[in-house]
PDB file of C-alpha atoms in Angstrom:
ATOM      1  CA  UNK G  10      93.060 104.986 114.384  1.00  0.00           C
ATOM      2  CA  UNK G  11      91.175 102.798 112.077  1.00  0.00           C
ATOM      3  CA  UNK G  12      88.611 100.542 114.870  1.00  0.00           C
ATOM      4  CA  UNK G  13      85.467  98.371 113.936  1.00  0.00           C
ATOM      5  CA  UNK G  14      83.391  97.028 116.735  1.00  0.00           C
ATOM      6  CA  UNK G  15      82.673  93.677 114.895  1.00  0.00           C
ATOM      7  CA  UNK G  16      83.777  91.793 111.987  1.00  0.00           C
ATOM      8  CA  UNK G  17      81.908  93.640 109.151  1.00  0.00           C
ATOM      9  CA  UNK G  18      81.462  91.992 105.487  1.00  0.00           C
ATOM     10  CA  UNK G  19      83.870  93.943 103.007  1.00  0.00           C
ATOM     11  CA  UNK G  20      85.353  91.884  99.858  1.00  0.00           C
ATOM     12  CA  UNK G  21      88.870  91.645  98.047  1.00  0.00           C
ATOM     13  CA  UNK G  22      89.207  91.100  94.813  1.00  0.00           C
ATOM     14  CA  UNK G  23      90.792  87.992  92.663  1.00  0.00           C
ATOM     15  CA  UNK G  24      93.908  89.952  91.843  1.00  0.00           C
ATOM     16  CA  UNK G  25      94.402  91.170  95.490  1.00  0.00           C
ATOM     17  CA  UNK G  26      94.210  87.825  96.369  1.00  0.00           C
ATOM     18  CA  UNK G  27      96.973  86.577  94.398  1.00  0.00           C
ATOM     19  CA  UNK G  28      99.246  89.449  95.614  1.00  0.00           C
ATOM     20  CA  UNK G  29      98.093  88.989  99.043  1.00  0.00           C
ATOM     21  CA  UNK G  30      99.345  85.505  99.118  1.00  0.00           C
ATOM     22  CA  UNK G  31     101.858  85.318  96.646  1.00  0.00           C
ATOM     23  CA  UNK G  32      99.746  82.895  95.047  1.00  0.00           C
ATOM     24  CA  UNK G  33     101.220  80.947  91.781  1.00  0.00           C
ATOM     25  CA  UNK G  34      99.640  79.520  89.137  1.00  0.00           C
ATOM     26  CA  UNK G  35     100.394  75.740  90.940  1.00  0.00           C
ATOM     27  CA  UNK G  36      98.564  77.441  93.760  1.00  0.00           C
ATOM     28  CA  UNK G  37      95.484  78.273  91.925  1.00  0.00           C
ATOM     29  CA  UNK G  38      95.537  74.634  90.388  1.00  0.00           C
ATOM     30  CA  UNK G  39      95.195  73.263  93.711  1.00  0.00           C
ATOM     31  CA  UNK G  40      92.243  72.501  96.059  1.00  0.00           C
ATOM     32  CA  UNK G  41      91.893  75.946  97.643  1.00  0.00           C
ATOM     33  CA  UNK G  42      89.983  76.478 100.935  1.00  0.00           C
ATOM     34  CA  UNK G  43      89.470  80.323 101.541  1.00  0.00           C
ATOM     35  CA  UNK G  44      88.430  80.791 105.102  1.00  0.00           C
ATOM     36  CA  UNK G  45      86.484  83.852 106.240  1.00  0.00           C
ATOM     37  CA  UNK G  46      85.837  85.230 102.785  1.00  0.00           C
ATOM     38  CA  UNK G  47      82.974  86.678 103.309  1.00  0.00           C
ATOM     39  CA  UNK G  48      81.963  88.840 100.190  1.00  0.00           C
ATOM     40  CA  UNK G  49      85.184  88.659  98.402  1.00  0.00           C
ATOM     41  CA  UNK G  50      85.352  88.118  94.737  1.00  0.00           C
ATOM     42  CA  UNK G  51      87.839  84.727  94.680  1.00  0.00           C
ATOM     43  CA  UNK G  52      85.418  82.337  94.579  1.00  0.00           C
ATOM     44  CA  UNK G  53      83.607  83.430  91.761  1.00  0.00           C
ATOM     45  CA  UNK G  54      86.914  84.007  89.513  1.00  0.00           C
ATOM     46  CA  UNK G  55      88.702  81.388  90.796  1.00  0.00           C
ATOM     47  CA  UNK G  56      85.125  78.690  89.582  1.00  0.00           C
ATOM     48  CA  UNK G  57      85.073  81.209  86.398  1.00  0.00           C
ATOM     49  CA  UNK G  58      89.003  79.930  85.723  1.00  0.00           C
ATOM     50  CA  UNK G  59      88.116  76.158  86.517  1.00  0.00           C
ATOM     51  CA  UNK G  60      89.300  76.497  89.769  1.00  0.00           C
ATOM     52  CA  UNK G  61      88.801  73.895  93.391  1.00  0.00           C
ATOM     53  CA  UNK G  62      87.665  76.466  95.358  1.00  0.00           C
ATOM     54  CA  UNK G  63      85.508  76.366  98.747  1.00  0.00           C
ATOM     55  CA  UNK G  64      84.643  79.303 100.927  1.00  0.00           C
ATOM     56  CA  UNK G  65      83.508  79.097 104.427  1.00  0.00           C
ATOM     57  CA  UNK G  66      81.820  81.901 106.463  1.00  0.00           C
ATOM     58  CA  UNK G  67      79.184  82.210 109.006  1.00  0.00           C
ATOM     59  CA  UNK G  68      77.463  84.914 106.349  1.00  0.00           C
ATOM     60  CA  UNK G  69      76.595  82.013 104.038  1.00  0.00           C
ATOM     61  CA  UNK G  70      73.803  81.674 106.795  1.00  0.00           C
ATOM     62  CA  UNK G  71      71.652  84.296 105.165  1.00  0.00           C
ATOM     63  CA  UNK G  72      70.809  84.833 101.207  1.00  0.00           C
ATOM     64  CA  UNK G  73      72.251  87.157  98.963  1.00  0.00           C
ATOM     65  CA  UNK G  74      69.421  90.091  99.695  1.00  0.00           C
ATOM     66  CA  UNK G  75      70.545  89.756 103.070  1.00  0.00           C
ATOM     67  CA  UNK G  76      73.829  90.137 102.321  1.00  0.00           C
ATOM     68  CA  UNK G  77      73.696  93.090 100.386  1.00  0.00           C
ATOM     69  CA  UNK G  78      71.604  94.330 102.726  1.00  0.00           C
ATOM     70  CA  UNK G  79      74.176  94.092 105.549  1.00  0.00           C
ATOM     71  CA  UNK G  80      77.299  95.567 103.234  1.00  0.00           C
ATOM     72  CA  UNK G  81      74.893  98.074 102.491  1.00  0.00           C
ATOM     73  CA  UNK G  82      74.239  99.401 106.294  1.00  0.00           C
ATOM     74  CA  UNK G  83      78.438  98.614 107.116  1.00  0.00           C
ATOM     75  CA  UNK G  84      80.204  99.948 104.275  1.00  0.00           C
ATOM     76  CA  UNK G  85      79.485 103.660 105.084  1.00  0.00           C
ATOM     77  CA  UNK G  86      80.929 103.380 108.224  1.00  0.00           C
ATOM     78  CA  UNK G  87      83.930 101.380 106.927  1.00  0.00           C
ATOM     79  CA  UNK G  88      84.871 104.424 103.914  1.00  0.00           C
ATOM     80  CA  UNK G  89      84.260 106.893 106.395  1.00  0.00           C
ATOM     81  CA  UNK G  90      86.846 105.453 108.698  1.00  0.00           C
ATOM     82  CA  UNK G  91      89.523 105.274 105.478  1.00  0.00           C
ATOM     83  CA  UNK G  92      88.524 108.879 104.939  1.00  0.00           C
ATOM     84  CA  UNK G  93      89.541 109.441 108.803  1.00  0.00           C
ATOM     85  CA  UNK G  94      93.161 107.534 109.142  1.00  0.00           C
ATOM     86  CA  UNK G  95      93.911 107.600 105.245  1.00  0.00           C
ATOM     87  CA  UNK G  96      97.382 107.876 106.246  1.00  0.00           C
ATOM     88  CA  UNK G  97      97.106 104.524 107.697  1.00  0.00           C
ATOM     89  CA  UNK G  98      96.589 103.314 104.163  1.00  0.00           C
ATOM     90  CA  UNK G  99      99.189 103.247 100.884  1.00  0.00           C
ATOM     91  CA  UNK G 100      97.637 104.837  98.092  1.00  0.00           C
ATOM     92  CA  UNK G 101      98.938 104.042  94.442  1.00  0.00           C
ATOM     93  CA  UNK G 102      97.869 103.879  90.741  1.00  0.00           C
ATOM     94  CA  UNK G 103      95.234 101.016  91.171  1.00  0.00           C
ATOM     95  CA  UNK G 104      93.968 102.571  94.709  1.00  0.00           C
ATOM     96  CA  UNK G 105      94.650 106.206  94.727  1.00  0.00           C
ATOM     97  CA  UNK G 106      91.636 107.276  96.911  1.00  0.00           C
ATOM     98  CA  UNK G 107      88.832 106.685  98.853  1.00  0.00           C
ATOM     99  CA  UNK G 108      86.415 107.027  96.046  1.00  0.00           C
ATOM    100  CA  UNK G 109      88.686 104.579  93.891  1.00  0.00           C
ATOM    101  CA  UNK G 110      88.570 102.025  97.062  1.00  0.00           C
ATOM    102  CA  UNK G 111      85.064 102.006  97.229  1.00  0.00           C
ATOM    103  CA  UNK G 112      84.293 101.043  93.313  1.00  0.00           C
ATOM    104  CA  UNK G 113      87.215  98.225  94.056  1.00  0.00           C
ATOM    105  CA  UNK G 114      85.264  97.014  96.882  1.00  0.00           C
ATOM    106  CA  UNK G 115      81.874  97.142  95.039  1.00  0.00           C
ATOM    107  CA  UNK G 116      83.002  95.575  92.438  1.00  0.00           C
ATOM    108  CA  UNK G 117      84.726  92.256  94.339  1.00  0.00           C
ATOM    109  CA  UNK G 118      81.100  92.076  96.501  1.00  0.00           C
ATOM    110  CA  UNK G 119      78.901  92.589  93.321  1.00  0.00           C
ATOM    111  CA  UNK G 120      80.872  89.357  91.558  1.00  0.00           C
ATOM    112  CA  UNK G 121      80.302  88.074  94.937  1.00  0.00           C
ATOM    113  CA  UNK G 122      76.783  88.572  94.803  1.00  0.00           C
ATOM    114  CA  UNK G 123      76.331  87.810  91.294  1.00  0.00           C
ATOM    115  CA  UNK G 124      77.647  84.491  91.928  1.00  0.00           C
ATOM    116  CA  UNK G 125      76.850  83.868  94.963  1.00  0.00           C
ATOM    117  CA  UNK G 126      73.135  81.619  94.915  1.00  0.00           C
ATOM    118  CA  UNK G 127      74.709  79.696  92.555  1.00  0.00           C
ATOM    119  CA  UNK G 128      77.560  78.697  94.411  1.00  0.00           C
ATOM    120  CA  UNK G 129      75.856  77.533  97.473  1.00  0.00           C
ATOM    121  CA  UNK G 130      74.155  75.187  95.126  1.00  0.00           C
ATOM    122  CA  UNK G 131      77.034  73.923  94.220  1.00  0.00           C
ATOM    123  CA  UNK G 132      78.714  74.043  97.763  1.00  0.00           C
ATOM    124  CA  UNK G 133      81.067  76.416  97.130  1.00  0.00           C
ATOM    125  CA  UNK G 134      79.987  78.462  99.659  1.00  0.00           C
ATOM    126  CA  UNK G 135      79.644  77.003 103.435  1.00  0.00           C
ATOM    127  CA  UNK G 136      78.365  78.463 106.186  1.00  0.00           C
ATOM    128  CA  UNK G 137      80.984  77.512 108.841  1.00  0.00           C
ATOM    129  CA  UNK G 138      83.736  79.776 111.021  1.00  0.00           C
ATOM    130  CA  UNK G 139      86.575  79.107 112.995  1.00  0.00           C
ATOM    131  CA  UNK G 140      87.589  77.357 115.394  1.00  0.00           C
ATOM    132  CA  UNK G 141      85.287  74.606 113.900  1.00  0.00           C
ATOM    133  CA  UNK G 142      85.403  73.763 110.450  1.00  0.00           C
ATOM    134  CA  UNK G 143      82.945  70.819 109.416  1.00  0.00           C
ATOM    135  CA  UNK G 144      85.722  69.115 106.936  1.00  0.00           C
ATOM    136  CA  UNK G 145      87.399  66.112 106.681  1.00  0.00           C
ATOM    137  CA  UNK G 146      91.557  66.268 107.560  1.00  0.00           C
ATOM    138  CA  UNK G 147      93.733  67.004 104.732  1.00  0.00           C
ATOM    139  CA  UNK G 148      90.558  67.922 102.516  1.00  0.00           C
ATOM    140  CA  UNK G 149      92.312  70.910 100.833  1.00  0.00           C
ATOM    141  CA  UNK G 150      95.962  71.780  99.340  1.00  0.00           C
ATOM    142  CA  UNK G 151      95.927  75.179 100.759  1.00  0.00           C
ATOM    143  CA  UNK G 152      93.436  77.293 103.201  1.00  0.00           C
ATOM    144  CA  UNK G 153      93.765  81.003 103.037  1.00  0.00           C
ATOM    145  CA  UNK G 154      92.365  83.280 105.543  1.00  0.00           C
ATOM    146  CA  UNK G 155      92.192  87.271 104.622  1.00  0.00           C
ATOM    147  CA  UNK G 156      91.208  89.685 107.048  1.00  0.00           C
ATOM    148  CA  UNK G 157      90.019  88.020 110.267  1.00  0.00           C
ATOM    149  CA  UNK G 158      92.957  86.506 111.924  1.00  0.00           C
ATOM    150  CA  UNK G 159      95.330  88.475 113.744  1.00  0.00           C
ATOM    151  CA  UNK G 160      93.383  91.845 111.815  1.00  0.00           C
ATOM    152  CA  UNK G 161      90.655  91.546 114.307  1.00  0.00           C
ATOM    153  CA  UNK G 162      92.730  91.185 117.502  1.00  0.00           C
ATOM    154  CA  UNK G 163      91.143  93.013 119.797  1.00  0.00           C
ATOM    155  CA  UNK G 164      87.917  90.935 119.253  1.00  0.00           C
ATOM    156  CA  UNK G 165      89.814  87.419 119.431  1.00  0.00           C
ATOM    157  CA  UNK G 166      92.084  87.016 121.881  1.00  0.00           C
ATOM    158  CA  UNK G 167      95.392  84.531 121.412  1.00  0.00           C
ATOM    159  CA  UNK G 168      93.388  81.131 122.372  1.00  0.00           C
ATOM    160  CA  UNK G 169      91.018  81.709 119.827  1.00  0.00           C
ATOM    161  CA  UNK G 170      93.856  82.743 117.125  1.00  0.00           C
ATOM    162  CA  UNK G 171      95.984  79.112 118.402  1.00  0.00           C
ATOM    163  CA  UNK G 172      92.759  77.459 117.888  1.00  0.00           C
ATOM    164  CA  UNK G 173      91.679  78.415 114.706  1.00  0.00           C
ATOM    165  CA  UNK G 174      95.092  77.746 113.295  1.00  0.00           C
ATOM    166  CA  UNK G 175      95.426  74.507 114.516  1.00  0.00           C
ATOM    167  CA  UNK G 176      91.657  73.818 112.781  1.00  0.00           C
ATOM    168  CA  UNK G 177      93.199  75.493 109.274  1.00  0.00           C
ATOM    169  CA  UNK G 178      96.501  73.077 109.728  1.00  0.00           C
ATOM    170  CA  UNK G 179      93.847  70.028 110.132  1.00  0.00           C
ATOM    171  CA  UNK G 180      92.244  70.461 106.980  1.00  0.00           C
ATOM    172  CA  UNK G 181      94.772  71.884 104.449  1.00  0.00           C
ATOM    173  CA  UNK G 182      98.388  70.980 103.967  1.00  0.00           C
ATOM    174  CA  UNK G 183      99.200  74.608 104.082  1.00  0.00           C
ATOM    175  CA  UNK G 184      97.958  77.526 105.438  1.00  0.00           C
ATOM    176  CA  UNK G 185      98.972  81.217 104.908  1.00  0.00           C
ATOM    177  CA  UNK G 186      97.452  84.300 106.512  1.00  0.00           C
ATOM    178  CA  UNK G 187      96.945  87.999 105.381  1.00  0.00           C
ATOM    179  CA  UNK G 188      97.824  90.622 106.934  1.00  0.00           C
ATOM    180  CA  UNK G 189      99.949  90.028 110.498  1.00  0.00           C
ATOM    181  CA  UNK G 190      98.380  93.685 111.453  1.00  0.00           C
ATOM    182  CA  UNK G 191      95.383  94.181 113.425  1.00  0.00           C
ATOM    183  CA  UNK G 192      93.320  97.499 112.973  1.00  0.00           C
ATOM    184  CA  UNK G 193      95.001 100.650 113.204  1.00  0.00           C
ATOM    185  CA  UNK G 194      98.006  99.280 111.915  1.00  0.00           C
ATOM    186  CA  UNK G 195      99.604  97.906 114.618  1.00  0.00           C
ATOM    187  CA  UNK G 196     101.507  93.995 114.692  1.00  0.00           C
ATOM    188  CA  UNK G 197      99.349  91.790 115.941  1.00  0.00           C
ATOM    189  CA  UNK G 198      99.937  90.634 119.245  1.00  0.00           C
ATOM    190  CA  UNK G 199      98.887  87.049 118.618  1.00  0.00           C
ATOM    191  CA  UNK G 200     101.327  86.242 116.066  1.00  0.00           C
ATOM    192  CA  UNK G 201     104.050  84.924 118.411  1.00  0.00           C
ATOM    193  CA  UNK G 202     101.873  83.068 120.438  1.00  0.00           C
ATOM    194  CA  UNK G 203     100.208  81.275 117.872  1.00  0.00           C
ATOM    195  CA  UNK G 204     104.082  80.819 115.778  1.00  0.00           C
ATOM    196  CA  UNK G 205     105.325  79.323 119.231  1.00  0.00           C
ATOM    197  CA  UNK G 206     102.106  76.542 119.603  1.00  0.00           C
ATOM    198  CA  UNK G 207     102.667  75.397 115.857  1.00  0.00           C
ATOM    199  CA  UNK G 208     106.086  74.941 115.947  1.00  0.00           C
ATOM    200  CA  UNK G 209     105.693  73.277 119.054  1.00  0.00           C
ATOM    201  CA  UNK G 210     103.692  70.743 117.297  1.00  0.00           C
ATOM    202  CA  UNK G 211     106.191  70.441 114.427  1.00  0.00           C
ATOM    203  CA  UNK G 212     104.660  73.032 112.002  1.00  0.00           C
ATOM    204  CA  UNK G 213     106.936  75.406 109.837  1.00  0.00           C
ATOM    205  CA  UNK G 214     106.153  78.580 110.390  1.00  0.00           C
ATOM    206  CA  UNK G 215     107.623  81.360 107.985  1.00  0.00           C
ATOM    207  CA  UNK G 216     106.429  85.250 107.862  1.00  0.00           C
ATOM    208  CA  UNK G 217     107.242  85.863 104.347  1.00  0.00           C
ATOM    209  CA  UNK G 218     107.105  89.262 102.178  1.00  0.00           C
ATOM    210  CA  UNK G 219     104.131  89.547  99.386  1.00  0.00           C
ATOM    211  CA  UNK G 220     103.264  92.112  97.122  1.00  0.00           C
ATOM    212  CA  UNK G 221     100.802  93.366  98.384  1.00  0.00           C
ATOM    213  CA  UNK G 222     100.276  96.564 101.036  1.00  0.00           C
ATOM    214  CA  UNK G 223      97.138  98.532 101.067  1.00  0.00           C
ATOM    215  CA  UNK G 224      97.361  98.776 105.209  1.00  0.00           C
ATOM    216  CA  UNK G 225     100.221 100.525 105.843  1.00  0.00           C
ATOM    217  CA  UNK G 226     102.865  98.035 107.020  1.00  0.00           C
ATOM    218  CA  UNK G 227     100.817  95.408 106.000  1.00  0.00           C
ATOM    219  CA  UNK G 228     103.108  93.236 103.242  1.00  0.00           C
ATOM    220  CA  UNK G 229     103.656  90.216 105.423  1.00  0.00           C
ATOM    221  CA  UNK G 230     101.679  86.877 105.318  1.00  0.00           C
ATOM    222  CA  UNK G 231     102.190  83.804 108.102  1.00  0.00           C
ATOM    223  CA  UNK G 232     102.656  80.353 106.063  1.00  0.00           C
ATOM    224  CA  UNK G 233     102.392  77.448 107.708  1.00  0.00           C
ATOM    225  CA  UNK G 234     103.811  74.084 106.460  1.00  0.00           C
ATOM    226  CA  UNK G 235     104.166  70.357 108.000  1.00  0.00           C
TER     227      UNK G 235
END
């Protein structure tokens, strides 16, 4: 079974993105908060199209040698696990391998990395991670959040998951998360608990269908609407 001890930096690219979250071209034309980022490439294609776009991460903390740095001493161990559970994974024309998922990868973190100094200039890129977000209410259209919540459930437990959510609801009008499977594959155990809490608060939850599935099972996003 795929397992990581900690939340390791590993980047998606601008086209995974848009399958990931069914995102439209309205979407992309709004203000866009992408939470827990970390080295993906969305940012810097989403600025390069004229895009709003903020990221937030606690690895905006450190520069972009110390970045690299880091994805350089994680990302063997992360390919080596894909090598282990491939069948956990759907392979197809624009993924068909390991080998193929690691020049994906590279290439989403080097447009990262190529854009990244820059972008903190700017503020594009904040150093900030749930539960606590420093930003104003309502401040974005739509906050996405890719592979932390519910995909790391082992290492946040349901509190921290209602929590978090409730901080994405504050400062976007929307909020959709992807995927609803934690590592190895398995549904997340938190997404109940946290669909219960919202609703209770008059939030409309849906679990909708994207395409998108690289995890096997994994085609589902959480959106989240007042």
């Amino acid at each position: 079974m795929f397992t990581l001890s900690s939340v390791v930096p590993w980047g998606r690219s601008f086209g995974e993105y848009r399958r990931m979250f069914a995102l439209t071209e309205a979407d992309l034309a709004s203000r866009v908060l992408g939470c827990g980022d970390g080295p993906a490439g969305f940012n810097a294609e989403m600025t390069r199209r004229g895009g709003h776009i903020m990221s937030c991460d606690p690895l905006y903390q450190f520069d972009a040698a110390q970045i690299r740095q880091r994805i350089d001493e994680t990302s063997a161990e992360v390919l080596a696990q894909a090598r282990q559970n491939a069948r956990e994974f759907v392979w197809d024309d624009a993924i068909p391998d390991v080998d193929a998922l690691e020049r994906v990868r590279m290439a989403a973190m080097t447009a990262f990395l190529d854009d990244y100094e820059q972008g903190r200039r700017e503020g594009r890129y904040l150093a900030a991670g749930l539960p606590s977000l420093p930003l104003a209410d309502g401040a974005f259209d739509l906050a996405l959040c890719s592979h932390f919540l519910f995909l790391y459930s082992q290492q946040r437990d349901a509190a921290f998951h209602v929590e978090s959510m409730r901080e994405l609801c504050r400062v976007a009008r929307e909020v959709r998360v992807f995927p609803l499977l934690a590592l190895g594959g398995q549904p997340s155990p938190h997404v109940v608990p946290v669909t219960t809490k919202l609703e209770e608060r008059g939030f409309t939850v849906t679990i909708e269908r994207v395409p998108y599935e690289f995890q096997r099972g994994g085609n589902e996003m959480m959106r989240v609407r007042l």
